[in-house]
Tab-separated table of C-alpha atoms in Angstrom:
chain	number	residue	atom	x	y	z
A	308	MET	CA	-6.072	2.315	33.313
A	309	SER	CA	-2.796	2.220	34.022
A	310	GLU	CA	0.285	3.700	32.437
A	311	LEU	CA	1.221	0.598	30.785
A	312	ILE	CA	-2.048	-0.061	29.524
A	313	ASP	CA	-2.047	3.441	27.828
A	314	LEU	CA	1.278	2.558	26.490
A	315	LEU	CA	0.070	-0.801	24.733
A	316	LEU	CA	-2.898	0.889	23.232
A	317	ALA	CA	-0.883	3.972	21.894
A	318	ASP	CA	1.686	1.830	20.386
A	319	ALA	CA	-0.843	-0.676	18.970
A	320	SER	CA	-2.749	2.363	17.665
A	321	GLU	CA	0.632	3.612	15.454
A	322	ARG	CA	1.190	0.466	14.326
A	323	MET	CA	-2.053	0.080	13.340
A	324	ASP	CA	-2.307	3.482	11.618
A	325	LYS	CA	1.519	2.548	9.560
A	326	SER	CA	-0.555	-0.566	8.378
A	327	VAL	CA	-3.217	1.453	6.844
A	328	GLU	CA	-1.154	4.146	5.218
A	329	SER	CA	1.139	1.309	3.593
A	330	ILE	CA	-2.095	-0.443	2.166
A	331	ARG	CA	-3.261	3.102	1.123
A	332	HIS	CA	0.191	3.615	-0.857
A	333	LYS	CA	0.004	-0.254	-2.279
A	334	PHE	CA	-3.727	0.671	-3.658
A	335	GLY	CA	-1.714	3.983	-5.225
A	336	THR	CA	0.632	1.545	-7.256
A	337	VAL	CA	-2.385	-0.442	-8.734
A	338	ARG	CA	-3.509	0.806	-12.065
A	339	THR	CA	-6.526	2.463	-13.008
A	340	GLY	CA	-7.220	4.722	-16.309
A	341	ARG	CA	-5.557	7.579	-14.964
A	342	ALA	CA	-1.938	8.265	-15.088
A	343	SER	CA	-0.005	8.431	-11.666
A	344	PRO	CA	3.719	8.510	-11.035
A	345	ALA	CA	3.015	6.248	-8.061
A	346	LEU	CA	2.155	3.412	-10.412
A	347	LEU	CA	6.255	2.862	-11.139
A	348	ASP	CA	6.993	2.787	-7.308
A	349	ARG	CA	7.549	-0.385	-7.316
A	350	ILE	CA	9.744	-1.104	-10.544
A	351	MET	CA	13.473	-1.807	-9.744
A	352	VAL	CA	16.126	-0.841	-12.269
A	353	ASP	CA	19.337	-2.851	-12.565
A	354	TYR	CA	21.757	0.016	-12.459
A	355	TYR	CA	25.216	-1.245	-12.753
A	356	GLY	CA	24.646	-4.387	-11.574
A	357	ALA	CA	22.642	-3.118	-8.299
A	358	GLN	CA	18.398	-3.575	-8.086
A	359	THR	CA	17.694	0.794	-7.752
A	360	PRO	CA	14.351	2.145	-7.320
A	361	LEU	CA	13.216	3.877	-10.696
A	362	LYS	CA	12.116	7.081	-8.752
A	363	GLN	CA	16.219	7.370	-7.794
A	364	LEU	CA	17.317	6.987	-11.381
A	365	ALA	CA	14.561	9.376	-12.763
A	366	THR	CA	12.008	11.983	-12.374
A	367	ILE	CA	8.484	10.446	-13.245
A	368	SER	CA	5.614	13.127	-14.152
A	369	SER	CA	2.115	12.815	-15.669
A	370	PRO	CA	2.087	15.431	-17.673
A	371	GLU	CA	-1.804	14.385	-19.067
A	372	ALA	CA	-4.523	12.162	-17.777
A	373	ARG	CA	-3.131	9.221	-20.013
A	374	LEU	CA	0.338	9.532	-20.070
A	375	LEU	CA	3.557	9.392	-17.872
A	376	THR	CA	6.968	10.401	-18.922
A	377	VAL	CA	9.782	9.235	-17.370
A	378	GLN	CA	13.319	11.258	-17.867
A	379	ALA	CA	16.485	9.598	-16.340
A	380	TYR	CA	19.337	11.416	-14.939
A	381	ASP	CA	21.778	9.584	-16.505
A	382	LYS	CA	21.256	9.234	-20.163
A	383	SER	CA	23.094	5.982	-20.153
A	384	SER	CA	20.414	4.429	-17.757
A	385	VAL	CA	17.415	4.773	-20.298
A	386	LYS	CA	17.870	1.189	-21.583
A	387	SER	CA	17.780	-0.454	-18.323
A	388	ILE	CA	14.795	1.870	-17.354
A	389	GLU	CA	12.821	0.805	-20.793
A	390	LYS	CA	13.941	-2.983	-19.917
A	391	ALA	CA	12.672	-2.789	-16.069
A	392	ILE	CA	9.343	-1.129	-17.284
A	393	MET	CA	8.793	-4.068	-19.864
A	394	GLU	CA	9.343	-6.913	-17.540
A	395	SER	CA	7.261	-5.369	-14.791
A	396	ASP	CA	4.046	-6.469	-13.785
A	397	VAL	CA	2.538	-2.711	-14.768
A	398	GLY	CA	1.525	-3.483	-18.165
A	399	LEU	CA	2.507	-0.447	-20.061
A	400	THR	CA	4.535	-0.564	-23.106
A	401	PRO	CA	7.612	2.118	-23.149
A	402	ASN	CA	7.971	4.815	-26.210
A	403	ASN	CA	11.694	5.677	-25.853
A	404	ASP	CA	13.163	8.387	-27.893
A	405	GLY	CA	16.793	8.344	-26.461
A	406	LYS	CA	16.165	10.730	-23.588
A	407	LEU	CA	12.356	10.519	-22.549
A	408	ILE	CA	10.528	7.274	-21.813
A	409	ARG	CA	6.478	7.817	-22.912
A	410	LEU	CA	4.074	5.351	-21.257
A	411	GLY	CA	0.777	5.688	-22.665
A	412	ILE	CA	-2.202	4.648	-20.391
A	413	PRO	CA	-4.735	2.780	-22.019
A	414	GLU	CA	-8.229	2.386	-21.350
A	415	LEU	CA	-8.899	-0.546	-19.096
A	416	ASN	CA	-11.062	-3.413	-20.170
A	417	GLU	CA	-13.868	-5.066	-18.432
A	418	GLU	CA	-11.870	-7.951	-17.806
A	419	ARG	CA	-8.750	-6.462	-16.894
A	420	ARG	CA	-11.018	-3.787	-14.210
A	421	LYS	CA	-12.381	-7.088	-12.453
A	422	GLU	CA	-9.095	-8.406	-12.121
A	423	LEU	CA	-7.579	-5.237	-10.794
A	424	VAL	CA	-10.662	-5.183	-8.435
A	425	ARG	CA	-9.215	-8.586	-7.093
A	426	VAL	CA	-5.801	-7.443	-6.489
A	427	VAL	CA	-6.981	-4.344	-4.463
A	428	ARG	CA	-9.220	-6.578	-2.461
A	429	HIS	CA	-6.111	-8.939	-1.579
A	430	ILE	CA	-4.038	-5.883	-0.592
A	431	ALA	CA	-6.902	-4.671	1.386
A	432	GLU	CA	-7.185	-8.296	3.289
A	433	GLU	CA	-3.401	-8.142	3.665
A	434	GLY	CA	-3.841	-4.923	5.690
A	435	ARG	CA	-6.408	-6.451	7.867
A	436	VAL	CA	-4.504	-9.453	8.500
A	437	ALA	CA	-1.789	-7.210	10.202
A	438	ILE	CA	-3.846	-4.860	11.807
A	439	ARG	CA	-5.509	-8.404	13.383
A	440	ASN	CA	-2.026	-9.514	14.384
A	441	ILE	CA	-1.454	-6.351	16.068
A	442	ARG	CA	-4.521	-6.902	18.125
A	443	ARG	CA	-3.606	-10.259	19.047
A	444	ASP	CA	0.032	-9.111	20.076
A	445	CYS	CA	-1.098	-6.299	22.299
A	446	MET	CA	-4.167	-8.673	23.862
A	447	GLN	CA	-1.273	-10.889	24.636
A	448	ASP	CA	0.428	-8.404	26.204
A	449	LEU	CA	-2.425	-7.473	27.876
A	450	ARG	CA	-2.501	-11.244	29.310
A	451	GLU	CA	0.623	-11.228	30.440
A	452	LEU	CA	0.476	-7.650	32.526
A	453	LYS	CA	-2.255	-9.459	34.191
A	454	SER	CA	-0.632	-12.664	35.046
A	455	GLU	CA	2.317	-10.621	36.508
A	456	GLY	CA	-0.528	-8.544	38.713
A	457	GLU	CA	0.557	-5.248	37.129
A	458	VAL	CA	-2.724	-4.667	36.411
A	459	GLY	CA	-6.181	-6.111	37.349
A	460	ALA	CA	-9.204	-7.915	35.418
A	461	ASP	CA	-11.390	-5.048	35.149
A	462	ASP	CA	-8.449	-2.919	33.502
A	463	GLU	CA	-7.813	-5.645	31.102
A	464	LYS	CA	-11.359	-6.167	30.081
A	465	ARG	CA	-11.436	-2.272	29.646
A	466	ALA	CA	-8.231	-2.382	27.480
A	467	GLU	CA	-9.587	-5.334	25.492
A	468	GLN	CA	-12.441	-3.257	24.805
A	469	GLU	CA	-10.701	0.166	23.502
A	470	LEU	CA	-8.144	-2.218	21.450
A	471	GLN	CA	-11.185	-3.759	19.864
A	472	LYS	CA	-12.747	-0.623	19.129
A	473	LEU	CA	-9.368	0.617	17.798
A	474	THR	CA	-9.089	-2.289	15.550
A	475	ASP	CA	-12.520	-1.882	14.323
A	476	GLY	CA	-12.116	1.634	13.541
A	477	ARG	CA	-8.782	0.703	11.484
A	478	VAL	CA	-10.665	-2.102	9.897
A	479	HIS	CA	-13.025	0.742	8.772
A	480	ASP	CA	-10.558	2.870	7.553
A	481	LEU	CA	-9.131	0.440	5.430
A	482	ASP	CA	-12.754	-0.746	3.724
A	483	GLU	CA	-13.246	2.793	2.774
A	484	ALA	CA	-9.785	3.534	1.212
A	485	LEU	CA	-10.903	-0.239	-0.417
A	486	LYS	CA	-14.321	1.072	-1.678
A	487	ALA	CA	-12.984	4.435	-3.113
A	488	LYS	CA	-10.230	2.342	-5.196
A	489	GLU	CA	-12.840	-0.006	-6.397
A	490	ALA	CA	-14.910	2.884	-7.480
A	491	GLU	CA	-11.758	4.675	-9.114
A	492	ILE	CA	-10.910	1.185	-10.974
A	493	LEU	CA	-14.582	0.656	-12.233
A	494	GLU	CA	-15.057	4.229	-13.350
A	495	VAL	CA	-15.212	4.122	-17.279
């Protein structure tokens, strides 16, 4: 196969890896029964008129299995942080003592667990779509190379098969991550 095809496949592989990694990160922001600082990654705080990520304004830690603590670097931002957590979709109620915000993580009921499983399945489907879009783009590039006479039909076919193997592998990785996340959510 030509160098051009190798470059296309390497680029597609790298982009697919990034998609899988991005979805794994999104899975981390979905709440399970366990406390994880990643739960608060998506929270944006109105800090002096600018939307700022919470993790830039405070230290987030998990001292116990069912507790998160948020310690603001700037004491004047505690109220804004508390408000942002209340308004977010995380579903946690902050306890504020003026210096430290405590977030108790309650047990999930069966209905909420099923809802969270639907959420992670939706996130996984977004990942699969992203991977298939990368495959489609790469296939289009391969066809263009063939039509321009840069590569032969045999090389194009081999590259398409290689690309399909790559796609199947990444989708499998995604499905494995989904299975693990579902198990974590449903674990009582």
